Structures are given as structure tokens and as C-alpha cells.
mmCIF file of C-alpha atoms in Angstrom:
data_model
loop_
_atom_site.group_PDB
_atom_site.id
_atom_site.type_symbol
_atom_site.label_atom_id
_atom_site.label_comp_id
_atom_site.label_asym_id
_atom_site.label_seq_id
_atom_site.Cartn_x
_atom_site.Cartn_y
_atom_site.Cartn_z
ATOM 1 C CA UNK A 27 -5.998 -6.133 -16.409
ATOM 2 C CA UNK A 28 -4.098 -4.332 -19.109
ATOM 3 C CA UNK A 29 -5.882 -2.966 -22.170
ATOM 4 C CA UNK A 30 -3.607 -5.028 -24.401
ATOM 5 C CA UNK A 31 -5.636 -8.244 -24.390
ATOM 6 C CA UNK A 32 -4.791 -10.064 -27.623
ATOM 7 C CA UNK A 33 -7.588 -10.492 -30.122
ATOM 8 C CA UNK A 34 -7.593 -13.820 -32.003
ATOM 9 C CA UNK A 35 -8.884 -13.711 -35.556
ATOM 10 C CA UNK A 36 -9.536 -16.709 -37.792
ATOM 11 C CA UNK A 37 -8.956 -15.355 -41.296
ATOM 12 C CA UNK A 38 -10.818 -16.872 -44.253
ATOM 13 C CA UNK A 39 -8.724 -19.657 -45.788
ATOM 14 C CA UNK A 40 -9.235 -18.607 -49.402
ATOM 15 C CA UNK A 41 -6.222 -20.625 -50.472
ATOM 16 C CA UNK A 42 -7.701 -23.891 -49.211
ATOM 17 C CA UNK A 43 -10.994 -23.182 -50.968
ATOM 18 C CA UNK A 44 -9.178 -23.059 -54.283
ATOM 19 C CA UNK A 45 -7.014 -26.146 -53.937
ATOM 20 C CA UNK A 46 -8.202 -29.702 -54.435
ATOM 21 C CA UNK A 47 -6.141 -32.406 -52.835
ATOM 22 C CA UNK A 48 -6.583 -35.758 -51.191
ATOM 23 C CA UNK A 49 -6.395 -36.660 -47.504
ATOM 24 C CA UNK A 50 -2.743 -37.625 -47.903
ATOM 25 C CA UNK A 51 -1.821 -34.263 -49.386
ATOM 26 C CA UNK A 52 0.499 -34.486 -52.339
ATOM 27 C CA UNK A 53 1.128 -37.978 -53.633
ATOM 28 C CA UNK A 54 4.628 -39.324 -53.893
ATOM 29 C CA UNK A 55 4.521 -39.644 -57.680
ATOM 30 C CA UNK A 56 3.901 -35.927 -57.967
ATOM 31 C CA UNK A 57 6.780 -35.128 -55.629
ATOM 32 C CA UNK A 58 9.055 -37.504 -57.531
ATOM 33 C CA UNK A 59 8.089 -35.720 -60.734
ATOM 34 C CA UNK A 60 8.906 -32.321 -59.223
ATOM 35 C CA UNK A 61 12.259 -33.573 -57.928
ATOM 36 C CA UNK A 62 13.020 -35.074 -61.336
ATOM 37 C CA UNK A 63 12.221 -31.827 -63.149
ATOM 38 C CA UNK A 64 14.575 -29.981 -60.795
ATOM 39 C CA UNK A 65 17.245 -32.653 -61.309
ATOM 40 C CA UNK A 66 16.898 -32.046 -65.040
ATOM 41 C CA UNK A 67 17.870 -28.420 -64.418
ATOM 42 C CA UNK A 68 21.271 -29.533 -63.133
ATOM 43 C CA UNK A 69 22.872 -28.893 -66.523
ATOM 44 C CA UNK A 70 21.532 -25.329 -66.443
ATOM 45 C CA UNK A 71 22.857 -24.885 -62.917
ATOM 46 C CA UNK A 72 26.360 -25.767 -64.078
ATOM 47 C CA UNK A 73 26.094 -22.845 -66.522
ATOM 48 C CA UNK A 74 24.492 -20.412 -64.039
ATOM 49 C CA UNK A 75 27.034 -21.098 -61.346
ATOM 50 C CA UNK A 76 29.782 -19.954 -63.698
ATOM 51 C CA UNK A 77 28.271 -16.452 -63.437
ATOM 52 C CA UNK A 78 28.523 -16.626 -59.646
ATOM 53 C CA UNK A 79 32.119 -17.823 -59.833
ATOM 54 C CA UNK A 80 32.956 -14.997 -62.262
ATOM 55 C CA UNK A 81 31.298 -12.484 -59.912
ATOM 56 C CA UNK A 82 33.274 -13.821 -56.950
ATOM 57 C CA UNK A 83 36.502 -13.578 -58.966
ATOM 58 C CA UNK A 84 35.575 -10.015 -60.022
ATOM 59 C CA UNK A 85 34.877 -8.885 -56.458
ATOM 60 C CA UNK A 86 38.019 -10.623 -55.244
ATOM 61 C CA UNK A 87 40.116 -8.714 -57.792
ATOM 62 C CA UNK A 88 38.291 -5.493 -56.918
ATOM 63 C CA UNK A 89 39.065 -6.043 -53.245
ATOM 64 C CA UNK A 90 42.741 -6.654 -54.085
ATOM 65 C CA UNK A 91 42.837 -3.361 -55.961
ATOM 66 C CA UNK A 92 41.075 -1.457 -53.154
ATOM 67 C CA UNK A 93 42.972 -0.016 -50.176
ATOM 68 C CA UNK A 94 42.445 -2.230 -47.102
ATOM 69 C CA UNK A 95 40.508 0.396 -45.166
ATOM 70 C CA UNK A 96 37.951 0.782 -47.959
ATOM 71 C CA UNK A 97 37.147 -2.871 -48.648
ATOM 72 C CA UNK A 98 34.047 -3.272 -46.480
ATOM 73 C CA UNK A 99 31.612 -2.694 -49.367
ATOM 74 C CA UNK A 100 33.424 -5.226 -51.576
ATOM 75 C CA UNK A 101 33.355 -7.773 -48.745
ATOM 76 C CA UNK A 102 29.589 -7.205 -48.531
ATOM 77 C CA UNK A 103 29.333 -7.915 -52.260
ATOM 78 C CA UNK A 104 31.412 -11.076 -51.807
ATOM 79 C CA UNK A 105 29.028 -12.156 -49.049
ATOM 80 C CA UNK A 106 26.036 -11.613 -51.349
ATOM 81 C CA UNK A 107 27.397 -13.923 -54.056
ATOM 82 C CA UNK A 108 28.572 -16.548 -51.548
ATOM 83 C CA UNK A 109 25.039 -16.460 -50.083
ATOM 84 C CA UNK A 110 23.577 -17.181 -53.535
ATOM 85 C CA UNK A 111 26.002 -20.086 -54.035
ATOM 86 C CA UNK A 112 25.032 -21.452 -50.631
ATOM 87 C CA UNK A 113 21.332 -21.153 -51.424
ATOM 88 C CA UNK A 114 21.428 -22.896 -54.780
ATOM 89 C CA UNK A 115 23.994 -25.695 -54.860
ATOM 90 C CA UNK A 116 22.002 -28.204 -52.830
ATOM 91 C CA UNK A 117 18.846 -27.688 -54.899
ATOM 92 C CA UNK A 118 20.644 -29.052 -57.931
ATOM 93 C CA UNK A 119 22.579 -31.874 -56.280
ATOM 94 C CA UNK A 120 25.718 -29.870 -55.428
ATOM 95 C CA UNK A 121 25.499 -29.923 -51.636
ATOM 96 C CA UNK A 122 29.230 -29.379 -51.350
ATOM 97 C CA UNK A 123 28.809 -25.971 -53.034
ATOM 98 C CA UNK A 124 26.216 -25.135 -50.377
ATOM 99 C CA UNK A 125 28.631 -26.228 -47.620
ATOM 100 C CA UNK A 126 31.539 -24.172 -49.038
ATOM 101 C CA UNK A 127 29.281 -21.161 -49.662
ATOM 102 C CA UNK A 128 27.966 -21.429 -46.119
ATOM 103 C CA UNK A 129 31.445 -21.559 -44.639
ATOM 104 C CA UNK A 130 32.523 -18.509 -46.639
ATOM 105 C CA UNK A 131 29.390 -16.625 -45.530
ATOM 106 C CA UNK A 132 30.006 -17.451 -41.858
ATOM 107 C CA UNK A 133 33.623 -16.301 -42.197
ATOM 108 C CA UNK A 134 32.759 -13.046 -43.963
ATOM 109 C CA UNK A 135 30.063 -12.095 -41.477
ATOM 110 C CA UNK A 136 32.273 -12.950 -38.511
ATOM 111 C CA UNK A 137 35.465 -11.173 -39.491
ATOM 112 C CA UNK A 138 36.105 -7.535 -38.746
ATOM 113 C CA UNK A 139 39.253 -7.425 -40.853
ATOM 114 C CA UNK A 140 39.605 -7.058 -44.603
ATOM 115 C CA UNK A 141 43.338 -7.647 -44.994
ATOM 116 C CA UNK A 142 45.503 -9.960 -47.092
ATOM 117 C CA UNK A 143 44.843 -12.989 -44.851
ATOM 118 C CA UNK A 144 41.081 -12.537 -45.186
ATOM 119 C CA UNK A 145 41.422 -12.216 -48.957
ATOM 120 C CA UNK A 146 43.402 -15.477 -48.985
ATOM 121 C CA UNK A 147 40.468 -17.183 -47.267
ATOM 122 C CA UNK A 148 38.136 -15.860 -49.973
ATOM 123 C CA UNK A 149 40.518 -17.094 -52.676
ATOM 124 C CA UNK A 150 40.793 -20.662 -51.346
ATOM 125 C CA UNK A 151 37.012 -20.920 -51.098
ATOM 126 C CA UNK A 152 36.652 -19.644 -54.655
ATOM 127 C CA UNK A 153 39.254 -22.159 -55.870
ATOM 128 C CA UNK A 154 37.448 -24.944 -54.007
ATOM 129 C CA UNK A 155 34.126 -24.004 -55.637
ATOM 130 C CA UNK A 156 35.799 -24.068 -59.052
ATOM 131 C CA UNK A 157 37.206 -27.507 -58.283
ATOM 132 C CA UNK A 158 33.803 -28.851 -57.219
ATOM 133 C CA UNK A 159 32.159 -27.627 -60.407
ATOM 134 C CA UNK A 160 35.098 -28.542 -62.648
ATOM 135 C CA UNK A 161 35.252 -32.078 -61.251
ATOM 136 C CA UNK A 162 31.446 -32.375 -61.107
ATOM 137 C CA UNK A 163 31.654 -33.330 -57.439
ATOM 138 C CA UNK A 164 27.970 -33.948 -56.862
ATOM 139 C CA UNK A 165 26.370 -34.516 -53.472
ATOM 140 C CA UNK A 166 28.777 -34.124 -50.573
ATOM 141 C CA UNK A 167 31.716 -35.008 -52.836
ATOM 142 C CA UNK A 168 32.534 -38.200 -50.942
ATOM 143 C CA UNK A 169 35.971 -38.565 -49.381
ATOM 144 C CA UNK A 170 37.439 -35.872 -51.628
ATOM 145 C CA UNK A 171 34.705 -33.462 -50.611
ATOM 146 C CA UNK A 172 35.284 -34.244 -46.950
ATOM 147 C CA UNK A 173 39.013 -33.545 -47.309
ATOM 148 C CA UNK A 174 38.331 -30.344 -49.202
ATOM 149 C CA UNK A 175 36.003 -29.024 -46.495
ATOM 150 C CA UNK A 176 38.453 -30.017 -43.759
ATOM 151 C CA UNK A 177 41.244 -28.147 -45.547
ATOM 152 C CA UNK A 178 39.088 -25.044 -45.881
ATOM 153 C CA UNK A 179 38.131 -25.209 -42.219
ATOM 154 C CA UNK A 180 41.814 -25.350 -41.294
ATOM 155 C CA UNK A 181 42.500 -22.185 -43.311
ATOM 156 C CA UNK A 182 39.526 -20.411 -41.736
ATOM 157 C CA UNK A 183 40.519 -21.407 -38.212
ATOM 158 C CA UNK A 184 43.952 -19.804 -38.667
ATOM 159 C CA UNK A 185 42.485 -16.470 -39.751
ATOM 160 C CA UNK A 186 39.044 -16.205 -38.141
ATOM 161 C CA UNK A 187 38.750 -14.326 -34.846
ATOM 162 C CA UNK A 188 38.977 -16.700 -31.885
ATOM 163 C CA UNK B 8 -8.611 -38.371 -54.407
ATOM 164 C CA UNK B 9 -4.893 -38.242 -54.280
ATOM 165 C CA UNK B 10 -2.753 -35.670 -56.036
ATOM 166 C CA UNK B 11 -2.965 -31.944 -55.868
ATOM 167 C CA UNK B 12 -4.827 -29.581 -58.132
ATOM 168 C CA UNK B 13 -3.720 -25.999 -57.768
ATOM 169 C CA UNK B 14 -5.002 -24.686 -61.082
ATOM 170 C CA UNK B 15 -7.241 -22.045 -59.460
ATOM 171 C CA UNK B 16 -4.536 -20.708 -57.171
ATOM 172 C CA UNK B 17 -2.736 -17.441 -57.817
ATOM 173 C CA UNK B 18 0.804 -17.241 -56.518
ATOM 174 C CA UNK B 19 3.229 -14.344 -56.375
ATOM 175 C CA UNK B 20 6.920 -15.263 -56.238
ATOM 176 C CA UNK B 21 9.198 -12.473 -54.986
ATOM 177 C CA UNK B 22 12.832 -13.376 -55.485
ATOM 178 C CA UNK B 23 15.745 -11.389 -56.875
ATOM 179 C CA UNK B 24 17.590 -14.425 -58.207
ATOM 180 C CA UNK B 25 16.177 -15.547 -61.544
ATOM 181 C CA UNK B 26 17.371 -19.138 -61.094
ATOM 182 C CA UNK B 27 15.645 -19.447 -57.734
ATOM 183 C CA UNK B 28 12.497 -17.987 -59.335
ATOM 184 C CA UNK B 29 12.662 -20.656 -62.032
ATOM 185 C CA UNK B 30 13.080 -23.372 -59.420
ATOM 186 C CA UNK B 31 10.032 -22.227 -57.433
ATOM 187 C CA UNK B 32 7.970 -21.771 -60.609
ATOM 188 C CA UNK B 33 8.885 -25.294 -61.703
ATOM 189 C CA UNK B 34 7.668 -26.804 -58.433
ATOM 190 C CA UNK B 35 4.455 -24.764 -58.537
ATOM 191 C CA UNK B 36 3.742 -25.845 -62.097
ATOM 192 C CA UNK B 37 4.142 -29.478 -61.064
ATOM 193 C CA UNK B 38 1.339 -28.818 -58.562
ATOM 194 C CA UNK B 39 -0.835 -27.574 -61.405
ATOM 195 C CA UNK B 40 -0.494 -23.884 -60.539
ATOM 196 C CA UNK B 41 -0.588 -21.878 -63.746
ATOM 197 C CA UNK B 42 -1.268 -18.336 -62.533
ATOM 198 C CA UNK B 43 2.139 -17.275 -61.263
ATOM 199 C CA UNK B 44 3.443 -13.721 -61.175
ATOM 200 C CA UNK B 45 7.012 -12.785 -60.375
ATOM 201 C CA UNK B 46 8.599 -9.764 -58.707
ATOM 202 C CA UNK B 47 12.238 -8.913 -58.094
ATOM 203 C CA UNK B 48 12.003 -7.314 -54.646
ATOM 204 C CA UNK B 49 9.503 -6.293 -51.996
ATOM 205 C CA UNK B 50 8.642 -2.948 -53.562
ATOM 206 C CA UNK B 51 8.044 -4.618 -56.918
ATOM 207 C CA UNK B 52 5.927 -7.238 -55.124
ATOM 208 C CA UNK B 53 3.720 -4.560 -53.528
ATOM 209 C CA UNK B 54 3.231 -3.001 -56.958
ATOM 210 C CA UNK B 55 2.171 -6.342 -58.462
ATOM 211 C CA UNK B 56 -0.306 -6.916 -55.617
ATOM 212 C CA UNK B 57 -2.108 -3.688 -56.514
ATOM 213 C CA UNK B 58 -3.641 -5.470 -59.489
ATOM 214 C CA UNK B 59 -3.003 -9.172 -58.777
ATOM 215 C CA UNK B 60 -5.030 -10.810 -56.000
ATOM 216 C CA UNK B 61 -2.559 -13.466 -54.929
ATOM 217 C CA UNK B 62 -3.724 -16.347 -52.737
ATOM 218 C CA UNK B 63 -0.185 -17.100 -51.632
ATOM 219 C CA UNK B 64 3.139 -15.272 -51.658
ATOM 220 C CA UNK B 65 6.505 -16.995 -51.696
ATOM 221 C CA UNK B 66 9.129 -14.369 -50.874
ATOM 222 C CA UNK B 67 12.890 -14.365 -50.509
ATOM 223 C CA UNK B 68 14.396 -12.493 -47.562
ATOM 224 C CA UNK B 69 17.614 -10.950 -48.913
ATOM 225 C CA UNK B 70 16.623 -8.557 -51.673
ATOM 226 C CA UNK B 71 17.296 -4.945 -52.527
ATOM 227 C CA UNK B 72 16.026 -2.283 -52.301
ATOM 228 C CA UNK B 73 13.128 -3.719 -50.238
ATOM 229 C CA UNK B 74 13.861 -7.033 -48.523
ATOM 230 C CA UNK B 75 11.360 -9.751 -47.739
ATOM 231 C CA UNK B 76 11.046 -8.856 -44.085
ATOM 232 C CA UNK B 77 10.032 -5.255 -44.781
ATOM 233 C CA UNK B 78 7.612 -6.592 -47.407
ATOM 234 C CA UNK B 79 5.963 -8.851 -44.785
ATOM 235 C CA UNK B 80 5.686 -5.950 -42.348
ATOM 236 C CA UNK B 81 4.046 -3.787 -45.034
ATOM 237 C CA UNK B 82 1.557 -6.553 -45.837
ATOM 238 C CA UNK B 83 0.692 -7.254 -42.192
ATOM 239 C CA UNK B 84 0.677 -3.743 -40.822
ATOM 240 C CA UNK B 85 0.846 -1.271 -43.704
ATOM 241 C CA UNK B 86 -2.044 1.153 -44.133
ATOM 242 C CA UNK B 87 -1.998 0.376 -47.862
ATOM 243 C CA UNK B 88 -1.882 -3.428 -47.461
ATOM 244 C CA UNK B 89 -4.019 -5.253 -50.042
ATOM 245 C CA UNK B 90 -4.646 -8.169 -47.630
ATOM 246 C CA UNK B 91 -3.115 -8.327 -44.142
ATOM 247 C CA UNK B 92 -3.992 -12.055 -43.900
ATOM 248 C CA UNK B 93 -2.185 -13.022 -47.108
ATOM 249 C CA UNK B 94 -0.321 -16.319 -46.517
ATOM 250 C CA UNK B 95 3.418 -15.759 -46.903
ATOM 251 C CA UNK B 96 6.128 -18.400 -47.101
ATOM 252 C CA UNK B 97 9.577 -16.912 -46.612
ATOM 253 C CA UNK B 98 12.383 -18.613 -48.477
ATOM 254 C CA UNK B 99 15.911 -17.765 -47.454
ATOM 255 C CA UNK B 100 19.491 -18.830 -47.066
ATOM 256 C CA UNK B 101 19.396 -17.491 -43.506
ATOM 257 C CA UNK B 102 18.833 -20.359 -41.117
ATOM 258 C CA UNK B 103 20.119 -19.042 -37.788
ATOM 259 C CA UNK B 104 17.523 -19.386 -35.036
ATOM 260 C CA UNK B 105 17.473 -15.673 -34.185
ATOM 261 C CA UNK B 106 16.706 -14.801 -37.820
ATOM 262 C CA UNK B 107 13.949 -17.396 -38.022
ATOM 263 C CA UNK B 108 12.429 -15.806 -34.923
ATOM 264 C CA UNK B 109 12.768 -12.360 -36.517
ATOM 265 C CA UNK B 110 10.894 -13.596 -39.607
ATOM 266 C CA UNK B 111 8.226 -15.208 -37.438
ATOM 267 C CA UNK B 112 7.799 -11.985 -35.489
ATOM 268 C CA UNK B 113 7.403 -10.011 -38.707
ATOM 269 C CA UNK B 114 4.381 -12.182 -39.516
ATOM 270 C CA UNK B 115 5.651 -14.923 -41.816
ATOM 271 C CA UNK B 116 3.354 -17.991 -41.986
ATOM 272 C CA UNK B 117 6.003 -20.520 -42.914
ATOM 273 C CA UNK B 118 9.764 -20.424 -43.225
ATOM 274 C CA UNK B 119 11.760 -22.430 -45.769
ATOM 275 C CA UNK B 120 15.552 -22.579 -45.687
ATOM 276 C CA UNK B 121 17.545 -22.693 -48.917
ATOM 277 C CA UNK B 122 18.642 -24.752 -50.716
ATOM 278 C CA UNK B 123 15.055 -25.457 -51.726
ATOM 279 C CA UNK B 124 13.844 -28.959 -52.516
ATOM 280 C CA UNK B 125 10.534 -29.707 -54.176
ATOM 281 C CA UNK B 126 9.554 -31.808 -51.184
ATOM 282 C CA UNK B 127 10.275 -29.049 -48.659
ATOM 283 C CA UNK B 128 8.468 -26.350 -50.636
ATOM 284 C CA UNK B 129 5.406 -28.545 -51.177
ATOM 285 C CA UNK B 130 5.493 -29.415 -47.477
ATOM 286 C CA UNK B 131 5.296 -25.739 -46.526
ATOM 287 C CA UNK B 132 2.436 -25.108 -48.950
ATOM 288 C CA UNK B 133 0.494 -28.067 -47.521
ATOM 289 C CA UNK B 134 1.228 -26.744 -44.037
ATOM 290 C CA UNK B 135 -0.304 -23.363 -44.916
ATOM 291 C CA UNK B 136 -3.359 -25.220 -46.252
ATOM 292 C CA UNK B 137 -3.778 -27.776 -43.496
ATOM 293 C CA UNK B 138 -2.749 -25.819 -40.465
ATOM 294 C CA UNK B 139 -4.055 -22.307 -40.980
ATOM 295 C CA UNK B 140 -2.932 -20.234 -38.052
ATOM 296 C CA UNK B 141 -5.183 -17.789 -36.292
ATOM 297 C CA UNK B 142 -4.070 -14.182 -36.422
ATOM 298 C CA UNK B 143 -3.341 -12.227 -33.300
ATOM 299 C CA UNK B 144 -3.868 -8.526 -32.876
ATOM 300 C CA UNK B 145 -2.455 -6.756 -29.877
ATOM 301 C CA UNK B 146 -0.663 -3.507 -29.239
ATOM 302 C CA UNK B 147 2.781 -4.796 -30.161
ATOM 303 C CA UNK B 148 1.988 -7.371 -32.832
ATOM 304 C CA UNK B 149 -0.277 -8.276 -35.698
ATOM 305 C CA UNK B 150 0.234 -11.487 -37.646
ATOM 306 C CA UNK B 151 -0.123 -15.252 -37.521
ATOM 307 C CA UNK B 152 -0.247 -16.729 -34.027
ATOM 308 C CA UNK B 153 3.393 -17.390 -33.228
ATOM 309 C CA UNK B 154 2.571 -20.450 -31.155
ATOM 310 C CA UNK B 155 2.536 -23.626 -33.220
ATOM 311 C CA UNK B 156 0.171 -25.492 -30.942
ATOM 312 C CA UNK B 157 -2.595 -24.185 -28.729
ATOM 313 C CA UNK B 158 -1.822 -26.027 -25.533
ATOM 314 C CA UNK B 159 -3.113 -25.027 -22.115
ATOM 315 C CA UNK B 160 -0.340 -24.255 -19.640
ATOM 316 C CA UNK B 161 -0.709 -26.181 -16.417
ATOM 317 C CA UNK B 162 2.534 -25.272 -14.662
ATOM 318 C CA UNK B 163 3.083 -22.538 -12.134
ATOM 319 C CA UNK B 164 4.201 -19.015 -12.953
ATOM 320 C CA UNK B 165 7.959 -19.124 -13.415
ATOM 321 C CA UNK B 166 8.459 -15.631 -14.758
ATOM 322 C CA UNK B 167 9.773 -13.282 -12.113
ATOM 323 C CA UNK B 168 8.876 -9.623 -11.926
ATOM 324 C CA UNK B 169 11.654 -7.314 -13.028
ATOM 325 C CA UNK B 170 12.892 -4.988 -10.271
ATOM 326 C CA UNK B 171 10.599 -2.021 -9.971
ATOM 327 C CA UNK B 172 7.694 -3.854 -11.575
ATOM 328 C CA UNK B 173 4.913 -5.975 -10.174
#
């Protein structure tokens, strides 16, 4: 028998001792209220996201002005902002922003190149995000959103490593 | 009773994005939680915990300089940890299976993928409350039991010894 027998410990559940709640957990009215309060923040989101779009534009321009061999850091910065866009859109009813942000993140983490073609992919995603916000394309954006995502996927598939 | 009264609970939210912090704070306030402290990264979070006895931490993963994963490791295994059993919900945009496993192995209690919804966050909090996981201490790991359910294994041994072992 090895000396690495696991020891199981039941820690004190101090959190549970401090919370009062019914057998059904949180009631639906309370959840509805929370969802409604978040939905009310949608107007604020439309302002905040402009900062992310401006940051993406700034990093895109910086990458354009940087020699190709030295763009890795800027691509990392682009990934960071795209990751924020991905993480927030859906919380405020803009699931299409999450989908576009996610696709840009997957592309940026998968590509080894930082050339003109890769920058074009960044640009079309940025333009698509601007369109979604400008046209207030909430949810998945319906048919228009579907077409937009399909178009972006086509651009990515031409450039992304096979 | 129905409903949820979290007025006595102290929560630390560690998140570098101020909008995400606001979102989490809003959900917590709906649950009646009033004692909420905020930190911008793991290092900042450790500082806050020196004088704030949180009952629950909700931490983002991708932060600089100290990310959420390093924070969890410091809480679980650090010599200066204020409470190695502190419940931690990790909130992140990373959803790939290998990263979820990495977070679990670091000692995260619950994992919540962004974008956050009130329903999902509340669900994770209730999960921490209702299904407290035992902690495991062994040579290679200390943290919540990584198995979701404690089921006896009735099958035969399928693992094969690696060449040179066994």
C-alpha cells in the first residue's frame, strides 16, 4: 500500500449556516427580478461595448503599423478584447456579439501567422460587431445574424490553418 | 419558506472587468447579499482577504498580473492562505473541456462559463450550498473532491500497468 492514501475532509459549511432559503432554493420570482435588472442594464452595455470596439480598432491600427514579425503582442491584446466581447454580449441579450467574439478568439488562438490576411479577418469581425451594435441586432440576430456568421466563417476558413 | 436571504453572507468578487463586476454584484444584491467586496485581480483579492472574511469568492480566470487559477492555488495550498476551504466559483469565458479540468484540478468548487446569466450564477451558488463537496488531501492534490458523485465502482480493473511498472 502506498503512503499516499487520500484523506477526505468535510469542511464546515459556514456559507450554508448564513443563508436562509426554502426547500426549492431560489424562487422563480426572484430569478425573474434578477434577469429583469440585468436586462435593464442593456442600455449601459451598448455604451460600454463602444469602448471595446474602440480598443479593437486601436489594436488593429497598431498591428497595421507594426512590422509583421513583431505583431504577436498586439494579437494577444486583440484576443483579450475579443474575449471580453465574447464574455459579455450574451449577458445583455446580444448573443450574436458573443458568437462573433468567440469566433475571433478561436481564430486568433489558432493562427500562427500575423500577416495581412490575418489582419483582414480581424477587420471583418470588427466590422460585423459594429453592424450588430449599430443595427441593435439582439439575440442571435435572426436570419441576418445567421448570414453574417456564415460569411465570417467563410472568411476564416480561407485563412485559418487547415 | 421560499426565496433566498443572503444578508449575512460576505462575498468577494474578483474580476478585472468593471462591467462584469457590476453584473455579478447586481445578481448578488437581488439575493439580498449586501456585504460585497471587489478586487481587480488575484493579488488584490489575496490582499482583501487579509482583513475580509469572505464566505464565498466569485473569481474570474483571465486577469493580470495574478489570474484566477493562481489565486485558487494560493488559497488551497498557499502557506499564507486565510482559509483553504473557502468556496470558490470560477467565472470565465474559457469553456474548453481541458481548461475546465484545469480549473477543477486547481481546486475550484464550481465553474461558470461567460456570458453570465442570473439564473446560471444563482444555480452555482445554490450548488455550493446544497452539494458541499468533501475535500481531499493527498500527496499530489488538495481541494474539493473532483468526483461529482460518490459511487462505488463495481466493474473490473481496466487500467493496465505501464511497461516497467506493476
